[in-house]
Short mmCIF file of C-alpha atoms and ligand atoms in Angstrom, two decimals:
data_model
loop_
_atom_site.label_atom_id
_atom_site.label_comp_id
_atom_site.label_asym_id
_atom_site.label_seq_id
_atom_site.Cartn_x
_atom_site.Cartn_y
_atom_site.Cartn_z
CA MET A 1 0.81 -73.98 28.90
CA THR A 2 0.30 -72.80 25.33
CA CYS A 3 2.03 -69.43 25.68
CA LYS A 4 4.89 -70.46 23.47
CA LYS A 5 2.54 -71.77 20.86
CA SER A 6 0.36 -68.68 20.91
CA GLU A 7 3.35 -66.34 20.61
CA GLN A 8 4.50 -68.26 17.59
CA SER A 9 1.20 -68.59 15.79
CA ASN A 10 -0.87 -65.82 17.31
CA CYS A 11 -3.44 -68.44 18.11
CA GLY A 12 -3.88 -70.12 21.45
CA ASP A 13 -6.40 -71.12 24.02
CA ASN A 14 -5.95 -67.82 25.84
CA LEU A 15 -8.27 -66.52 23.11
CA SER A 16 -12.01 -67.05 22.99
CA LEU A 17 -14.16 -68.12 20.08
CA TYR A 18 -17.41 -66.71 21.32
CA SER A 19 -15.91 -63.38 22.35
CA LYS A 20 -14.86 -62.83 18.77
CA SER A 21 -17.99 -64.19 17.12
CA SER A 22 -21.09 -62.28 16.09
CA PHE A 23 -23.22 -65.43 16.49
CA PRO A 24 -23.38 -67.97 19.34
CA ILE A 25 -20.70 -70.65 19.46
CA GLY A 26 -22.01 -73.79 21.08
CA VAL A 27 -20.74 -77.10 22.38
CA ALA A 28 -22.29 -80.38 23.47
CA ILE A 29 -21.55 -81.10 27.11
CA GLU A 30 -21.87 -83.86 29.66
CA SER A 31 -21.89 -83.25 33.42
CA TYR A 32 -18.41 -84.72 33.76
CA ASP A 33 -17.09 -81.97 31.50
CA MET A 34 -18.15 -79.36 33.98
CA VAL A 35 -16.14 -80.36 37.05
CA PRO A 36 -14.63 -77.21 38.58
CA GLY A 37 -10.88 -76.89 38.23
CA THR A 38 -10.60 -79.20 35.21
CA ARG A 39 -9.19 -78.44 31.78
CA ASN A 40 -12.50 -79.50 30.20
CA LYS A 41 -14.43 -76.88 32.09
CA GLU A 42 -11.80 -74.24 31.50
CA ILE A 43 -12.03 -74.77 27.73
CA ILE A 44 -15.81 -74.86 27.73
CA ASP A 45 -16.14 -71.71 29.83
CA ARG A 46 -13.66 -69.75 27.78
CA GLN A 47 -14.64 -70.77 24.27
CA PHE A 48 -18.39 -71.33 24.14
CA ASN A 49 -21.53 -69.36 24.97
CA SER A 50 -24.19 -71.89 24.05
CA PHE A 51 -24.56 -75.38 25.47
CA THR A 52 -26.39 -78.47 24.27
CA ALA A 53 -26.75 -81.47 26.56
CA GLU A 54 -25.11 -84.33 24.69
CA ASN A 55 -27.38 -86.91 26.33
CA ILE A 56 -29.14 -85.95 29.52
CA LEU A 57 -32.24 -84.31 28.07
CA LYS A 58 -32.97 -87.28 25.82
CA PRO A 59 -36.08 -89.22 26.82
CA ASN A 60 -34.26 -92.23 28.36
CA SER A 61 -32.31 -89.94 30.62
CA ILE A 62 -34.82 -87.28 31.63
CA HIS A 63 -37.91 -89.54 31.73
CA PRO A 64 -36.66 -93.00 32.80
CA GLN A 65 -39.98 -94.29 34.16
CA GLU A 66 -43.49 -93.36 33.16
CA ASN A 67 -44.04 -91.39 36.36
CA THR A 68 -40.44 -90.39 37.07
CA PHE A 69 -38.53 -87.45 35.69
CA ASN A 70 -34.86 -87.27 36.47
CA TRP A 71 -34.33 -83.52 36.69
CA SER A 72 -31.37 -83.04 38.99
CA GLU A 73 -28.42 -83.49 36.63
CA ALA A 74 -29.99 -81.48 33.81
CA ASP A 75 -31.18 -78.78 36.19
CA GLN A 76 -27.65 -78.28 37.43
CA MET A 77 -26.34 -77.88 33.90
CA VAL A 78 -29.11 -75.60 32.78
CA ASP A 79 -28.84 -73.41 35.89
CA TYR A 80 -25.12 -73.14 35.36
CA ALA A 81 -25.69 -71.81 31.85
CA VAL A 82 -28.39 -69.40 32.93
CA ASN A 83 -26.19 -68.05 35.74
CA GLN A 84 -23.36 -67.49 33.28
CA ASN A 85 -25.74 -65.69 30.91
CA LYS A 86 -25.20 -68.40 28.35
CA ARG A 87 -27.74 -70.12 26.16
CA PHE A 88 -28.93 -73.68 26.71
CA HIS A 89 -30.29 -75.45 23.65
CA GLY A 90 -32.76 -78.28 24.38
CA HIS A 91 -31.93 -81.59 22.66
CA THR A 92 -34.16 -83.49 22.05
CA LEU A 93 -37.84 -83.90 22.92
CA LEU A 94 -38.52 -86.72 20.46
CA TRP A 95 -36.27 -89.23 18.76
CA HIS A 96 -36.42 -92.88 17.73
CA ASN A 97 -33.20 -93.59 19.68
CA GLN A 98 -32.44 -93.30 23.37
CA LEU A 99 -36.02 -93.94 24.42
CA PRO A 100 -36.61 -95.47 27.86
CA ASN A 101 -37.82 -99.08 27.90
CA TRP A 102 -41.19 -98.10 29.26
CA MET A 103 -41.83 -95.86 26.24
CA GLU A 104 -40.69 -98.51 23.79
CA ASN A 105 -42.98 -101.03 25.41
CA PHE A 106 -45.87 -98.65 26.00
CA GLN A 107 -49.23 -100.35 25.44
CA GLY A 108 -52.06 -98.22 24.20
CA ASN A 109 -54.12 -97.13 21.22
CA SER A 110 -53.19 -94.11 19.16
CA ALA A 111 -54.99 -91.67 21.45
CA GLU A 112 -53.08 -93.07 24.42
CA TRP A 113 -49.76 -92.86 22.58
CA GLU A 114 -50.55 -89.28 21.69
CA ALA A 115 -51.39 -88.47 25.31
CA MET A 116 -48.15 -90.11 26.44
CA MET A 117 -46.14 -88.09 23.89
CA LYS A 118 -47.93 -84.91 24.94
CA THR A 119 -47.18 -85.50 28.61
CA HIS A 120 -43.53 -86.10 27.86
CA ILE A 121 -43.12 -83.02 25.69
CA GLN A 122 -45.12 -80.69 27.86
CA THR A 123 -43.65 -81.79 31.20
CA VAL A 124 -40.10 -81.33 29.96
CA CYS A 125 -40.79 -78.05 28.12
CA SER A 126 -42.69 -76.57 31.05
CA HIS A 127 -40.04 -77.58 33.56
CA TYR A 128 -37.42 -75.56 31.66
CA LYS A 129 -39.65 -72.71 30.55
CA GLY A 130 -37.74 -69.44 30.61
CA LYS A 131 -34.41 -71.26 30.96
CA ILE A 132 -34.23 -73.40 27.85
CA THR A 133 -35.35 -71.00 25.17
CA ALA A 134 -35.13 -73.30 22.15
CA TRP A 135 -35.81 -77.00 21.58
CA ASP A 136 -35.08 -79.67 19.06
CA VAL A 137 -38.66 -80.90 19.08
CA LEU A 138 -37.96 -83.75 16.73
CA ASN A 139 -34.74 -85.47 15.74
CA GLU A 140 -34.04 -87.55 12.62
CA ALA A 141 -37.58 -88.33 11.45
CA PHE A 142 -36.57 -89.14 7.86
CA ASN A 143 -34.81 -92.02 6.12
CA GLU A 144 -32.01 -91.39 3.64
CA ASP A 145 -34.40 -92.00 0.71
CA GLY A 146 -36.66 -89.19 1.89
CA THR A 147 -39.42 -91.36 3.28
CA LEU A 148 -40.66 -90.89 6.81
CA ARG A 149 -38.89 -93.11 9.30
CA ASN A 150 -41.16 -95.78 10.67
CA SER A 151 -40.46 -94.81 14.29
CA LEU A 152 -42.65 -95.89 17.18
CA TRP A 153 -44.23 -92.44 17.07
CA LYS A 154 -45.21 -92.85 13.45
CA GLN A 155 -46.36 -96.44 13.94
CA HIS A 156 -48.61 -95.62 16.84
CA ILE A 157 -49.80 -92.09 16.15
CA GLY A 158 -49.37 -91.79 12.38
CA ALA A 159 -47.49 -89.14 10.40
CA SER A 160 -49.43 -86.40 12.16
CA TYR A 161 -47.29 -87.03 15.26
CA ILE A 162 -44.91 -84.46 13.80
CA GLU A 163 -47.25 -81.49 13.75
CA LYS A 164 -48.72 -82.59 17.07
CA ALA A 165 -45.29 -82.59 18.67
CA PHE A 166 -44.64 -79.02 17.54
CA LEU A 167 -48.08 -77.88 18.66
CA PHE A 168 -47.65 -79.50 22.09
CA ALA A 169 -44.25 -77.91 22.61
CA HIS A 170 -45.59 -74.52 21.57
CA GLU A 171 -48.54 -74.84 23.90
CA ALA A 172 -46.21 -75.62 26.82
CA ASP A 173 -43.84 -72.75 26.09
CA PRO A 174 -45.20 -70.29 23.52
CA SER A 175 -41.98 -68.29 23.41
CA ALA A 176 -39.66 -71.24 22.77
CA ILE A 177 -37.93 -71.44 19.38
CA LEU A 178 -38.77 -74.83 17.92
CA PHE A 179 -36.40 -76.78 15.67
CA TYR A 180 -36.44 -79.86 13.50
CA ASN A 181 -32.97 -81.49 13.63
CA ASP A 182 -31.42 -84.05 11.26
CA PHE A 183 -28.19 -85.26 9.62
CA ASN A 184 -27.07 -85.39 5.98
CA LEU A 185 -29.41 -82.54 5.01
CA ALA A 186 -26.63 -80.84 3.09
CA LEU A 187 -25.25 -84.07 1.65
CA ASN A 188 -28.40 -85.86 0.60
CA ASP A 189 -30.77 -84.07 -1.81
CA LYS A 190 -33.62 -86.50 -1.37
CA LYS A 191 -33.62 -86.16 2.37
CA ARG A 192 -33.25 -82.39 2.17
CA GLU A 193 -36.21 -82.14 -0.24
CA ALA A 194 -38.32 -84.24 2.09
CA VAL A 195 -37.52 -82.00 5.07
CA LEU A 196 -38.06 -78.83 3.04
CA SER A 197 -41.44 -80.06 1.95
CA LEU A 198 -42.36 -80.99 5.52
CA VAL A 199 -41.41 -77.49 6.67
CA ARG A 200 -43.40 -75.82 3.85
CA ASN A 201 -46.38 -77.92 4.72
CA LEU A 202 -46.17 -77.16 8.45
CA LYS A 203 -45.73 -73.45 7.82
CA GLN A 204 -48.66 -73.31 5.40
CA ARG A 205 -50.83 -74.72 8.14
CA ASN A 206 -49.41 -72.41 10.82
CA VAL A 207 -47.79 -75.19 12.79
CA PRO A 208 -45.11 -73.49 14.90
CA ILE A 209 -41.66 -74.39 13.53
CA HIS A 210 -38.93 -71.78 13.67
CA GLY A 211 -35.62 -73.42 13.00
CA ILE A 212 -33.68 -76.16 11.31
CA GLY A 213 -30.83 -78.04 12.94
CA LEU A 214 -28.33 -79.23 10.37
CA GLN A 215 -26.31 -81.64 12.46
CA MET A 216 -23.23 -81.39 10.22
CA HIS A 217 -21.45 -84.60 11.09
CA ILE A 218 -19.34 -83.97 8.01
CA SER A 219 -15.85 -84.81 6.83
CA ILE A 220 -12.91 -83.14 5.14
CA TYR A 221 -14.08 -84.77 1.87
CA PHE A 222 -17.80 -84.02 1.73
CA PRO A 223 -20.19 -82.30 1.32
CA ASN A 224 -18.52 -79.69 -0.85
CA ASN A 225 -18.87 -75.96 -0.28
CA SER A 226 -21.42 -75.24 -2.98
CA THR A 227 -23.68 -78.01 -1.73
CA ILE A 228 -23.44 -76.63 1.78
CA ALA A 229 -24.18 -73.10 0.54
CA SER A 230 -27.30 -74.24 -1.28
CA ALA A 231 -28.55 -76.18 1.75
CA LEU A 232 -28.14 -73.16 4.02
CA LYS A 233 -30.01 -71.01 1.53
CA ASP A 234 -32.84 -73.49 1.05
CA PHE A 235 -33.58 -73.38 4.76
CA TYR A 236 -33.18 -69.72 5.60
CA GLN A 237 -35.25 -68.80 2.57
CA LEU A 238 -38.11 -70.66 4.20
CA GLY A 239 -37.73 -68.27 7.12
CA LEU A 240 -36.05 -70.75 9.45
CA LYS A 241 -33.23 -70.02 11.84
CA VAL A 242 -30.30 -72.21 10.89
CA HIS A 243 -28.40 -74.08 13.59
CA LEU A 244 -25.30 -76.07 12.65
CA SER A 245 -26.22 -78.17 15.61
CA GLU A 246 -23.72 -81.03 15.99
CA LEU A 247 -20.67 -80.09 14.02
CA ASP A 248 -17.66 -82.34 13.79
CA ILE A 249 -15.34 -82.78 10.82
CA SER A 250 -14.14 -86.32 10.34
CA LEU A 251 -10.66 -86.99 9.03
CA ASN A 252 -11.49 -90.61 8.44
CA PRO A 253 -15.04 -91.15 7.21
CA ARG A 254 -14.13 -94.43 5.55
CA GLY A 255 -12.69 -95.86 8.76
CA VAL A 256 -9.30 -96.89 7.35
CA ASP A 257 -5.91 -96.78 9.08
CA ILE A 258 -4.84 -93.16 9.07
CA ASP A 259 -1.68 -91.26 9.68
CA LEU A 260 -2.62 -88.13 11.60
CA ASN A 261 -0.49 -85.74 9.57
CA ASP A 262 -0.44 -82.03 9.02
CA ASP A 263 -2.04 -82.36 5.60
CA LEU A 264 -5.21 -83.84 7.11
CA LEU A 265 -5.26 -81.24 9.88
CA GLN A 266 -4.88 -78.41 7.36
CA LYS A 267 -7.72 -79.82 5.26
CA GLN A 268 -9.88 -79.90 8.37
CA ALA A 269 -8.89 -76.32 9.18
CA GLN A 270 -9.80 -75.20 5.67
CA LYS A 271 -13.14 -76.96 5.88
CA ILE A 272 -14.21 -75.21 9.08
CA HIS A 273 -13.00 -71.93 7.68
CA ASP A 274 -15.07 -72.34 4.52
CA LEU A 275 -18.07 -73.49 6.50
CA SER A 276 -17.86 -70.51 8.81
CA ILE A 277 -17.63 -68.05 5.93
CA LEU A 278 -20.66 -69.68 4.27
CA TYR A 279 -22.55 -69.57 7.54
CA GLN A 280 -21.85 -65.88 7.94
CA GLN A 281 -23.47 -65.25 4.56
CA ILE A 282 -26.80 -66.24 6.06
CA PRO A 283 -28.77 -63.08 6.92
CA LYS A 284 -28.28 -62.27 10.61
CA PRO A 285 -31.82 -63.02 11.86
CA TYR A 286 -31.46 -66.60 10.63
CA GLN A 287 -28.07 -67.28 12.26
CA TYR A 288 -28.90 -69.26 15.39
CA GLY A 289 -25.32 -70.41 15.85
CA ILE A 290 -22.75 -73.13 15.29
CA THR A 291 -22.52 -75.90 17.88
CA PHE A 292 -19.65 -78.39 18.03
CA TRP A 293 -20.42 -81.94 19.14
CA GLY A 294 -17.81 -81.79 21.88
CA HIS A 295 -14.72 -79.68 22.42
CA SER A 296 -11.75 -82.08 22.27
CA ASP A 297 -10.88 -85.20 20.32
CA VAL A 298 -10.81 -87.07 23.63
CA HIS A 299 -14.47 -86.45 23.90
CA SER A 300 -15.83 -87.09 20.41
CA TRP A 301 -18.61 -89.66 20.06
CA ILE A 302 -17.26 -90.82 16.67
CA PRO A 303 -14.48 -93.28 17.63
CA GLY A 304 -16.68 -95.10 20.14
CA PHE A 305 -19.88 -95.01 18.15
CA PHE A 306 -18.49 -95.94 14.74
CA GLY A 307 -15.46 -97.89 15.95
CA ARG A 308 -12.90 -95.94 13.96
CA GLU A 309 -9.94 -93.70 14.64
CA ASP A 310 -10.86 -90.06 14.20
CA TYR A 311 -10.03 -86.53 15.33
CA PRO A 312 -13.01 -84.37 14.41
CA LEU A 313 -12.98 -81.52 16.96
CA LEU A 314 -11.26 -78.21 17.78
CA PHE A 315 -8.94 -79.39 20.57
CA ASP A 316 -6.60 -82.37 20.36
CA THR A 317 -6.23 -85.32 22.71
CA ASN A 318 -3.90 -83.22 24.89
CA TYR A 319 -6.52 -80.46 25.04
CA GLU A 320 -4.37 -78.18 22.89
CA VAL A 321 -5.79 -76.10 20.05
CA LYS A 322 -5.63 -77.67 16.59
CA PRO A 323 -5.18 -75.89 13.25
CA MET A 324 -8.95 -76.20 12.94
CA TYR A 325 -9.38 -73.99 16.00
CA CYS A 326 -7.03 -71.32 14.66
CA LYS A 327 -8.64 -71.19 11.22
CA PHE A 328 -12.09 -71.05 12.72
CA LEU A 329 -11.07 -68.20 15.01
CA GLU A 330 -9.57 -66.40 12.04
CA SER A 331 -12.86 -66.70 10.14
CA LEU A 332 -14.97 -65.09 12.87
C1 XIL B 1 -24.83 -89.18 20.45
C2 XIL B 1 -23.98 -88.90 21.68
O1 XIL B 1 -22.92 -88.07 21.30
C3 XIL B 1 -23.44 -90.19 22.25
O2 XIL B 1 -22.80 -89.95 23.48
C4 XIL B 1 -24.59 -91.19 22.46
O3 XIL B 1 -24.07 -92.42 22.87
C5 XIL B 1 -25.40 -91.37 21.19
O4 XIL B 1 -25.84 -90.10 20.75
N1 XIL B 1 -27.26 -87.39 16.37
C6 XIL B 1 -27.81 -86.79 17.48
C7 XIL B 1 -27.09 -86.86 18.78
O5 XIL B 1 -28.83 -86.10 17.36
O6 XIL B 1 -27.98 -86.88 19.86
C8 XIL B 1 -26.17 -88.06 18.84
O7 XIL B 1 -25.42 -87.98 20.04
C9 XIL B 1 -25.27 -88.09 17.63
C10 XIL B 1 -26.09 -88.21 16.37
#
């Protein structure tokens, strides 16, 4: 279907990102992406060697009732990855969003909240021990001004919920690589400083934290390359593995009417190229991988979530490669 295109441009979907890359290339997936015989699955199988569940490991999905865990859908996905010799990245043990009602309405003192959090973390981690080798333990714990988000976890357990969460995960699976994951860490200095100081503090006290997830919901306009370079350096210099964990590159961050023209697509291609080159300057042991938050523009969360037109991913709405794909491939 893209033979003509690939002959012309030497870039087509008969190629494979991960086969060319020296670090894992990941993608967020939903079960409906993995239906045998579909174009979605074909793209995912060919291009990516690391998977993140876009939703189904989040607390509301995996732990819908206090005494019920909903394993079957996630198990199928995780087993698929393991059988293909591909990595499955666990996202996310704790968050302030996508919590089940029973957790939001949980009644108890701080010790009971802590026990509830521990049960959640340890049941999920233990279930996937040996299959999911790395977890986002905690997602988005900071506000944009660098203060700690007043999540239910913080309200009921106090700020120490953070170190406890990492300790509980480590206890359940001592060989798992444990990440803190957040957005705007390259863009926003205050937030980045707050996370860096959290990490320093945890490390000083031997709390097990091994990686940072920089979500990288970025745009063709910002952050600029030097800001990105300094963010990457700040984190690997603390000894953390760096995961660009949810990459998409918006063409329309301001949500205006846009004309999807070649100029925008070329800017997007240049941005991924620059980002990839910067990423590859990270010393190898700290390169955990780059994960895209979906494979095609059909799939992206951005239009639905933010209510704006956008085309932030590698494949277009016809599941054809975009200039962004070709430039990324070239950079690897
Ligand atoms: C998003 C999913 O892509 C959507 O399908 C869902 O409706 C909301 O969550 N930061 C994260 C991800 O850590 O889990 C979010 O994923 C996007 C922002």
